[in-house]
Structure formats: structure tokens, C-alpha cells
PDB file of C-alpha atoms in Angstrom:
ATOM      1  CA  MET A   1     -21.099  -8.343  -3.119  1.00 87.00           C
ATOM      2  CA  LEU A   2     -17.130  -7.944  -3.832  1.00 91.00           C
ATOM      3  CA  LEU A   3     -13.815 -10.613  -4.006  1.00 92.00           C
ATOM      4  CA  VAL A   4     -10.574  -9.083  -2.802  1.00 95.00           C
ATOM      5  CA  SER A   5      -7.737 -10.796  -3.681  1.00 95.00           C
ATOM      6  CA  ALA A   6      -3.800 -10.440  -4.363  1.00 95.00           C
ATOM      7  CA  SER A   7      -0.694 -11.509  -5.912  1.00 95.00           C
ATOM      8  CA  GLU A   8       2.657 -12.095  -6.018  1.00 96.00           C
ATOM      9  CA  ASP A   9       3.201  -9.540  -8.822  1.00 97.00           C
ATOM     10  CA  GLY A  10       1.747  -7.325  -6.210  1.00 97.00           C
ATOM     11  CA  SER A  11      -1.559  -6.422  -7.993  1.00 97.00           C
ATOM     12  CA  ILE A  12      -4.911  -6.297  -6.100  1.00 97.00           C
ATOM     13  CA  LYS A  13      -8.009  -7.203  -7.720  1.00 96.00           C
ATOM     14  CA  VAL A  14     -11.876  -6.334  -6.991  1.00 95.00           C
ATOM     15  CA  TRP A  15     -14.704  -8.507  -7.860  1.00 91.00           C
ATOM     16  CA  ASP A  16     -17.834  -7.940  -8.407  1.00 89.00           C
ATOM     17  CA  LEU A  17     -19.381 -11.384  -7.876  1.00 84.00           C
ATOM     18  CA  LEU A  18     -23.141 -10.856  -8.702  1.00 81.00           C
ATOM     19  CA  THR A  19     -22.121  -9.849 -12.277  1.00 77.00           C
ATOM     20  CA  MET A  20     -18.761 -13.018 -11.990  1.00 74.00           C
ATOM     21  CA  LEU A  21     -21.784 -15.282 -11.774  1.00 76.00           C
ATOM     22  CA  ASP A  22     -24.431 -13.909 -13.957  1.00 74.00           C
ATOM     23  CA  GLU A  23     -23.263 -14.795 -17.808  1.00 72.00           C
ATOM     24  CA  GLN A  24     -24.530 -11.814 -19.790  1.00 70.00           C
ATOM     25  CA  SER A  25     -23.323  -9.261 -16.608  1.00 66.00           C
ATOM     26  CA  ARG A  26     -20.109 -10.341 -17.386  1.00 63.00           C
ATOM     27  CA  PHE A  27     -20.041 -10.985 -21.590  1.00 66.00           C
ATOM     28  CA  GLU A  28     -21.398  -7.537 -21.545  1.00 73.00           C
ATOM     29  CA  ALA A  29     -17.824  -6.252 -19.064  1.00 69.00           C
ATOM     30  CA  LYS A  30     -14.809  -4.738 -19.973  1.00 73.00           C
ATOM     31  CA  THR A  31     -13.059  -6.561 -18.081  1.00 76.00           C
ATOM     32  CA  PRO A  32     -13.541  -9.339 -15.385  1.00 80.00           C
ATOM     33  CA  TYR A  33     -13.120  -6.976 -12.714  1.00 86.00           C
ATOM     34  CA  LEU A  34     -13.768  -3.417 -11.369  1.00 91.00           C
ATOM     35  CA  TYR A  35     -10.367  -2.491  -9.551  1.00 94.00           C
ATOM     36  CA  ASN A  36      -6.675  -3.044 -10.573  1.00 95.00           C
ATOM     37  CA  PHE A  37      -4.746  -2.145  -8.259  1.00 97.00           C
ATOM     38  CA  ASN A  38      -0.487  -1.699  -9.075  1.00 96.00           C
ATOM     39  CA  GLN A  39       0.646   0.460  -6.221  1.00 96.00           C
ATOM     40  CA  HIS A  40       3.080  -2.633  -5.042  1.00 97.00           C
ATOM     41  CA  THR A  41       5.662  -2.878  -6.045  1.00 97.00           C
ATOM     42  CA  LEU A  42       6.865  -6.643  -4.561  1.00 98.00           C
ATOM     43  CA  PRO A  43       4.754  -9.606  -3.787  1.00 98.00           C
ATOM     44  CA  VAL A  44       1.281  -8.933  -1.572  1.00 98.00           C
ATOM     45  CA  THR A  45       1.254 -10.770   1.594  1.00 98.00           C
ATOM     46  CA  ASP A  46      -2.069 -10.410   3.191  1.00 98.00           C
ATOM     47  CA  ILE A  47      -5.714  -8.689   3.067  1.00 98.00           C
ATOM     48  CA  ALA A  48      -7.860  -7.714   4.723  1.00 96.00           C
ATOM     49  CA  CYS A  49     -11.270  -6.817   4.366  1.00 94.00           C
ATOM     50  CA  PHE A  50     -14.209  -4.279   6.128  1.00 91.00           C
ATOM     51  CA  HIS A  51     -18.043  -3.690   6.092  1.00 87.00           C
ATOM     52  CA  GLY A  52     -17.213  -3.747   2.570  1.00 83.00           C
ATOM     53  CA  ALA A  53     -15.650  -0.036   2.087  1.00 91.00           C
ATOM     54  CA  ILE A  54     -12.623  -0.339   3.221  1.00 94.00           C
ATOM     55  CA  ALA A  55      -9.381  -2.747   2.151  1.00 96.00           C
ATOM     56  CA  LEU A  56      -5.829  -3.699   3.825  1.00 97.00           C
ATOM     57  CA  SER A  57      -3.133  -4.604   1.655  1.00 98.00           C
ATOM     58  CA  SER A  58       0.755  -5.994   3.238  1.00 98.00           C
ATOM     59  CA  SER A  59       3.170  -7.044   0.938  1.00 98.00           C
ATOM     60  CA  GLU A  60       7.015  -7.738   0.421  1.00 98.00           C
ATOM     61  CA  ASP A  61       7.757  -3.772  -0.796  1.00 98.00           C
ATOM     62  CA  ARG A  62       7.823  -3.056   3.199  1.00 97.00           C
ATOM     63  CA  THR A  63       4.186  -0.627   2.692  1.00 97.00           C
ATOM     64  CA  CYS A  64       0.891  -1.542   3.758  1.00 97.00           C
ATOM     65  CA  LYS A  65      -1.947   0.733   1.411  1.00 96.00           C
ATOM     66  CA  ILE A  66      -5.234   1.834   2.317  1.00 95.00           C
ATOM     67  CA  TRP A  67      -8.025   1.263  -0.535  1.00 95.00           C
ATOM     68  CA  SER A  68     -11.532   2.857  -0.963  1.00 94.00           C
ATOM     69  CA  LEU A  69     -13.207  -0.319  -2.341  1.00 94.00           C
ATOM     70  CA  SER A  70     -16.394   2.387  -3.218  1.00 91.00           C
ATOM     71  CA  GLU A  71     -14.393   4.887  -4.590  1.00 93.00           C
ATOM     72  CA  GLY A  72     -10.993   1.794  -6.451  1.00 94.00           C
ATOM     73  CA  ARG A  73      -8.584   3.828  -5.247  1.00 95.00           C
ATOM     74  CA  MET A  74      -5.729   4.008  -3.070  1.00 95.00           C
ATOM     75  CA  LEU A  75      -6.132   6.274   0.575  1.00 93.00           C
ATOM     76  CA  ARG A  76      -2.939   5.581   1.741  1.00 93.00           C
ATOM     77  CA  SER A  77       0.728   4.247   2.241  1.00 94.00           C
ATOM     78  CA  ILE A  78       2.219   3.786   5.197  1.00 95.00           C
ATOM     79  CA  SER A  79       6.260   2.366   5.123  1.00 95.00           C
ATOM     80  CA  PHE A  80       7.927  -0.134   7.704  1.00 97.00           C
ATOM     81  CA  PRO A  81      10.777  -0.788   9.309  1.00 96.00           C
ATOM     82  CA  ALA A  82      10.332  -4.508   8.175  1.00 98.00           C
ATOM     83  CA  ILE A  83       8.563  -6.499   5.893  1.00 98.00           C
ATOM     84  CA  ILE A  84       4.577  -6.585   6.465  1.00 98.00           C
ATOM     85  CA  ASP A  85       3.591 -10.492   6.776  1.00 98.00           C
ATOM     86  CA  SER A  86      -0.003 -10.583   8.353  1.00 98.00           C
ATOM     87  CA  VAL A  87      -2.769  -7.141   8.576  1.00 98.00           C
ATOM     88  CA  GLU A  88      -5.891  -6.918  11.040  1.00 98.00           C
ATOM     89  CA  ILE A  89      -8.327  -3.573  11.175  1.00 97.00           C
ATOM     90  CA  ASP A  90      -9.780  -3.551  14.884  1.00 95.00           C
ATOM     91  CA  PRO A  91     -13.068  -3.567  14.525  1.00 92.00           C
ATOM     92  CA  ARG A  92     -13.160  -1.000  16.810  1.00 87.00           C
ATOM     93  CA  SER A  93     -11.292   1.771  15.901  1.00 77.00           C
ATOM     94  CA  HIS A  94      -9.433   3.709  13.153  1.00 88.00           C
ATOM     95  CA  ILE A  95      -5.874   1.925  13.776  1.00 94.00           C
ATOM     96  CA  PHE A  96      -4.602  -1.873  12.191  1.00 97.00           C
ATOM     97  CA  TYR A  97      -2.038  -4.316  13.477  1.00 98.00           C
ATOM     98  CA  ALA A  98       0.873  -5.058  11.287  1.00 98.00           C
ATOM     99  CA  GLY A  99       2.291  -8.613  11.786  1.00 98.00           C
ATOM    100  CA  GLY A 100       5.867  -7.931  10.436  1.00 98.00           C
ATOM    101  CA  ARG A 101       9.036 -10.377   9.235  1.00 98.00           C
ATOM    102  CA  ASP A 102      10.976  -8.940  11.794  1.00 98.00           C
ATOM    103  CA  GLY A 103       8.600 -10.423  14.923  1.00 98.00           C
ATOM    104  CA  LYS A 104       6.988  -7.461  15.611  1.00 98.00           C
ATOM    105  CA  ILE A 105       3.066  -6.260  15.818  1.00 98.00           C
ATOM    106  CA  TYR A 106       3.144  -3.231  14.763  1.00 98.00           C
ATOM    107  CA  VAL A 107      -0.112  -1.043  16.388  1.00 97.00           C
ATOM    108  CA  THR A 108      -1.334   2.174  12.734  1.00 96.00           C
ATOM    109  CA  ALA A 109      -3.551   4.572  12.662  1.00 93.00           C
ATOM    110  CA  MET A 110      -5.806   3.294   9.843  1.00 89.00           C
ATOM    111  CA  GLY A 111      -6.244   7.618   9.650  1.00 79.00           C
ATOM    112  CA  VAL A 112      -4.763  10.611   7.923  1.00 48.00           C
ATOM    113  CA  ASP A 113      -3.613  12.371  11.249  1.00 39.00           C
ATOM    114  CA  VAL A 114      -3.381  16.078   9.452  1.00 34.00           C
ATOM    115  CA  SER A 115      -0.568  17.550  12.189  1.00 39.00           C
ATOM    116  CA  SER A 116       1.060  13.627  11.331  1.00 41.00           C
ATOM    117  CA  GLN A 117       1.894  16.410   6.965  1.00 45.00           C
ATOM    118  CA  GLY A 118       2.157  12.019   6.547  1.00 49.00           C
ATOM    119  CA  ARG A 119       4.907  11.416   8.433  1.00 51.00           C
ATOM    120  CA  ASP A 120       4.989   7.057   9.063  1.00 55.00           C
ATOM    121  CA  ASP A 121       6.499   7.024  12.052  1.00 57.00           C
ATOM    122  CA  LEU A 122       3.323   9.262  13.569  1.00 63.00           C
ATOM    123  CA  SER A 123       0.794   6.112  12.001  1.00 88.00           C
ATOM    124  CA  ILE A 124       3.019   3.986  13.850  1.00 92.00           C
ATOM    125  CA  LEU A 125       1.525   3.778  17.465  1.00 93.00           C
ATOM    126  CA  GLY A 126       3.436   1.124  19.120  1.00 95.00           C
ATOM    127  CA  ILE A 127       4.429  -2.524  19.132  1.00 97.00           C
ATOM    128  CA  LEU A 128       3.925  -5.451  20.625  1.00 97.00           C
ATOM    129  CA  ASP A 129       6.642  -7.480  20.791  1.00 97.00           C
ATOM    130  CA  ASP A 130       7.208 -10.952  22.275  1.00 96.00           C
ATOM    131  CA  HIS A 131       7.501 -13.318  19.349  1.00 96.00           C
ATOM    132  CA  SER A 132      10.978 -13.725  18.242  1.00 97.00           C
ATOM    133  CA  LYS A 133       9.974 -14.674  14.257  1.00 97.00           C
ATOM    134  CA  ALA A 134       7.811 -13.381  11.706  1.00 98.00           C
ATOM    135  CA  VAL A 135       4.526 -12.258  12.961  1.00 98.00           C
ATOM    136  CA  THR A 136       2.319 -15.000   9.839  1.00 98.00           C
ATOM    137  CA  SER A 137      -1.064 -14.784  11.403  1.00 98.00           C
ATOM    138  CA  LEU A 138      -3.435 -11.848  13.426  1.00 98.00           C
ATOM    139  CA  THR A 139      -6.693 -12.521  13.912  1.00 98.00           C
ATOM    140  CA  SER A 140      -9.272 -10.219  16.097  1.00 97.00           C
ATOM    141  CA  SER A 141     -12.578 -11.149  19.038  1.00 97.00           C
ATOM    142  CA  THR A 142     -15.627  -9.221  17.448  1.00 95.00           C
ATOM    143  CA  ASP A 143     -15.432  -6.765  20.262  1.00 96.00           C
ATOM    144  CA  GLY A 144     -11.705  -5.830  18.861  1.00 95.00           C
ATOM    145  CA  LEU A 145     -10.966  -6.754  22.692  1.00 97.00           C
ATOM    146  CA  LEU A 146      -8.516  -9.551  21.661  1.00 98.00           C
ATOM    147  CA  LEU A 147      -5.818  -9.678  19.582  1.00 98.00           C
ATOM    148  CA  VAL A 148      -4.604 -12.854  18.594  1.00 98.00           C
ATOM    149  CA  SER A 149      -1.067 -13.169  16.792  1.00 98.00           C
ATOM    150  CA  GLY A 150       0.332 -16.952  15.391  1.00 97.00           C
ATOM    151  CA  SER A 151       3.797 -16.637  14.639  1.00 97.00           C
ATOM    152  CA  GLU A 152       6.999 -18.776  12.743  1.00 96.00           C
ATOM    153  CA  ASP A 153       8.553 -19.299  16.499  1.00 96.00           C
ATOM    154  CA  GLY A 154       5.757 -22.037  16.526  1.00 95.00           C
ATOM    155  CA  ASN A 155       4.121 -19.570  19.071  1.00 96.00           C
ATOM    156  CA  VAL A 156       0.490 -18.358  20.036  1.00 97.00           C
ATOM    157  CA  ARG A 157      -0.106 -15.404  21.615  1.00 97.00           C
ATOM    158  CA  VAL A 158      -3.308 -14.132  22.952  1.00 98.00           C
ATOM    159  CA  TRP A 159      -3.156  -9.581  23.334  1.00 98.00           C
ATOM    160  CA  ASP A 160      -5.530  -7.423  24.916  1.00 98.00           C
ATOM    161  CA  THR A 161      -5.918  -4.603  23.371  1.00 96.00           C
ATOM    162  CA  ARG A 162      -6.319  -2.208  25.579  1.00 95.00           C
ATOM    163  CA  SER A 163      -3.146  -2.605  27.508  1.00 96.00           C
ATOM    164  CA  GLN A 164      -1.149  -4.539  25.214  1.00 96.00           C
ATOM    165  CA  GLN A 165       0.278  -7.249  26.813  1.00 97.00           C
ATOM    166  CA  VAL A 166      -0.189 -10.782  26.262  1.00 97.00           C
ATOM    167  CA  THR A 167      -2.860 -13.041  28.380  1.00 98.00           C
ATOM    168  CA  ARG A 168      -2.700 -16.573  27.003  1.00 97.00           C
ATOM    169  CA  LYS A 169       0.800 -17.901  25.245  1.00 96.00           C
ATOM    170  CA  PHE A 170       0.306 -21.674  23.612  1.00 95.00           C
ATOM    171  CA  LYS A 171       3.474 -23.438  21.320  1.00 92.00           C
ATOM    172  CA  HIS A 172       2.600 -25.780  18.418  1.00 80.00           C
ATOM    173  CA  SER A 173       4.552 -28.656  19.113  1.00 69.00           C
ATOM    174  CA  GLN A 174       5.520 -30.638  16.619  1.00 66.00           C
ATOM    175  CA  GLY A 175       4.089 -33.603  15.214  1.00 57.00           C
ATOM    176  CA  SER A 176       0.259 -33.426  17.491  1.00 50.00           C
TER     177      SER A 176
END
């Protein structure tokens, strides 16, 4: 069982919980963690894991990075036009959602398309645009058909991921 942590110094650490809980294993380990990723240049803003094999991180450096937790290496780095504050991996396909400080949610390809030759503009498949301030939280339904976004504008949106349209809107009322 793995624990993935991220910090303001831009680092991401992957911990083996069983080693951490076993005193003998912890004593014999060279480091208290399995991997230390330092490829982000500014604070990490969010991290999401997929089936214990892949981690996705976002940072104030305007990138999202995809990590192999089994190999201990970065698989891909994708640049965005805005700082990304939240990420969510779609459970049914090879895409993820990146919530930007510009109020947009970027629908992004996880895999490397050979035809794209690493171009970030071909990785962004679509934009969900209904928030007026930073998108600070994202979560999807277990079947991946709905995406819920929260924003500094005080609104929560429920999106149909197939049509990429808002199906419900909720306004957070102050002081309630």
C-alpha cells in the first residue's frame, strides 16, 4: 500500500505504508520513502492516484506531471496556459481534468500520442468553461459520467462528461 505526498517545495514523495509501520523494515531502509520526485519547479497544488499505479500532480509551475508509481519515474509533463489547482483522473478512459486558476477545466489526454510529437496543445482535448474564478476541487463519479467542480467563485457545478455540459449548479451561501 502506497502513500503519495506533495509539498510546497515542489517535491512529491512516495511512501510504502507497510515499511513505515514495521519498525525493523523502517530501520533497515536507506530512506523513509520509496521515491522522491523533484521535477516541479514551484509548489505542488494537487495530486491524484489511479489504481495505485499512476499519480498525477499539478503545480503552480503551470504543469501537470504523470508518474509511474511502480517504476518510480515521470512518464509525461504537460504545460497549461494557467496555474492548475486541482486534478482528477477519469476512471473510464485515458483522460484527466485539470482545474485552472483561470476558471477553466482542461480535458486532457493522459497518454502520449505518437502523432503529437509531445506538443501540449494537442494534449488538451477540450475546455469546460463555466466558472469565473479558480477551480479548486474536482471529483468524478465512479462510472466517470459526472464530474463535479468547485470554485473560488462560490459555485459547484455538476458536468455531464459525455456532452461536456453543466447539468446542475449550486451556489455556496455565505454564513449558512
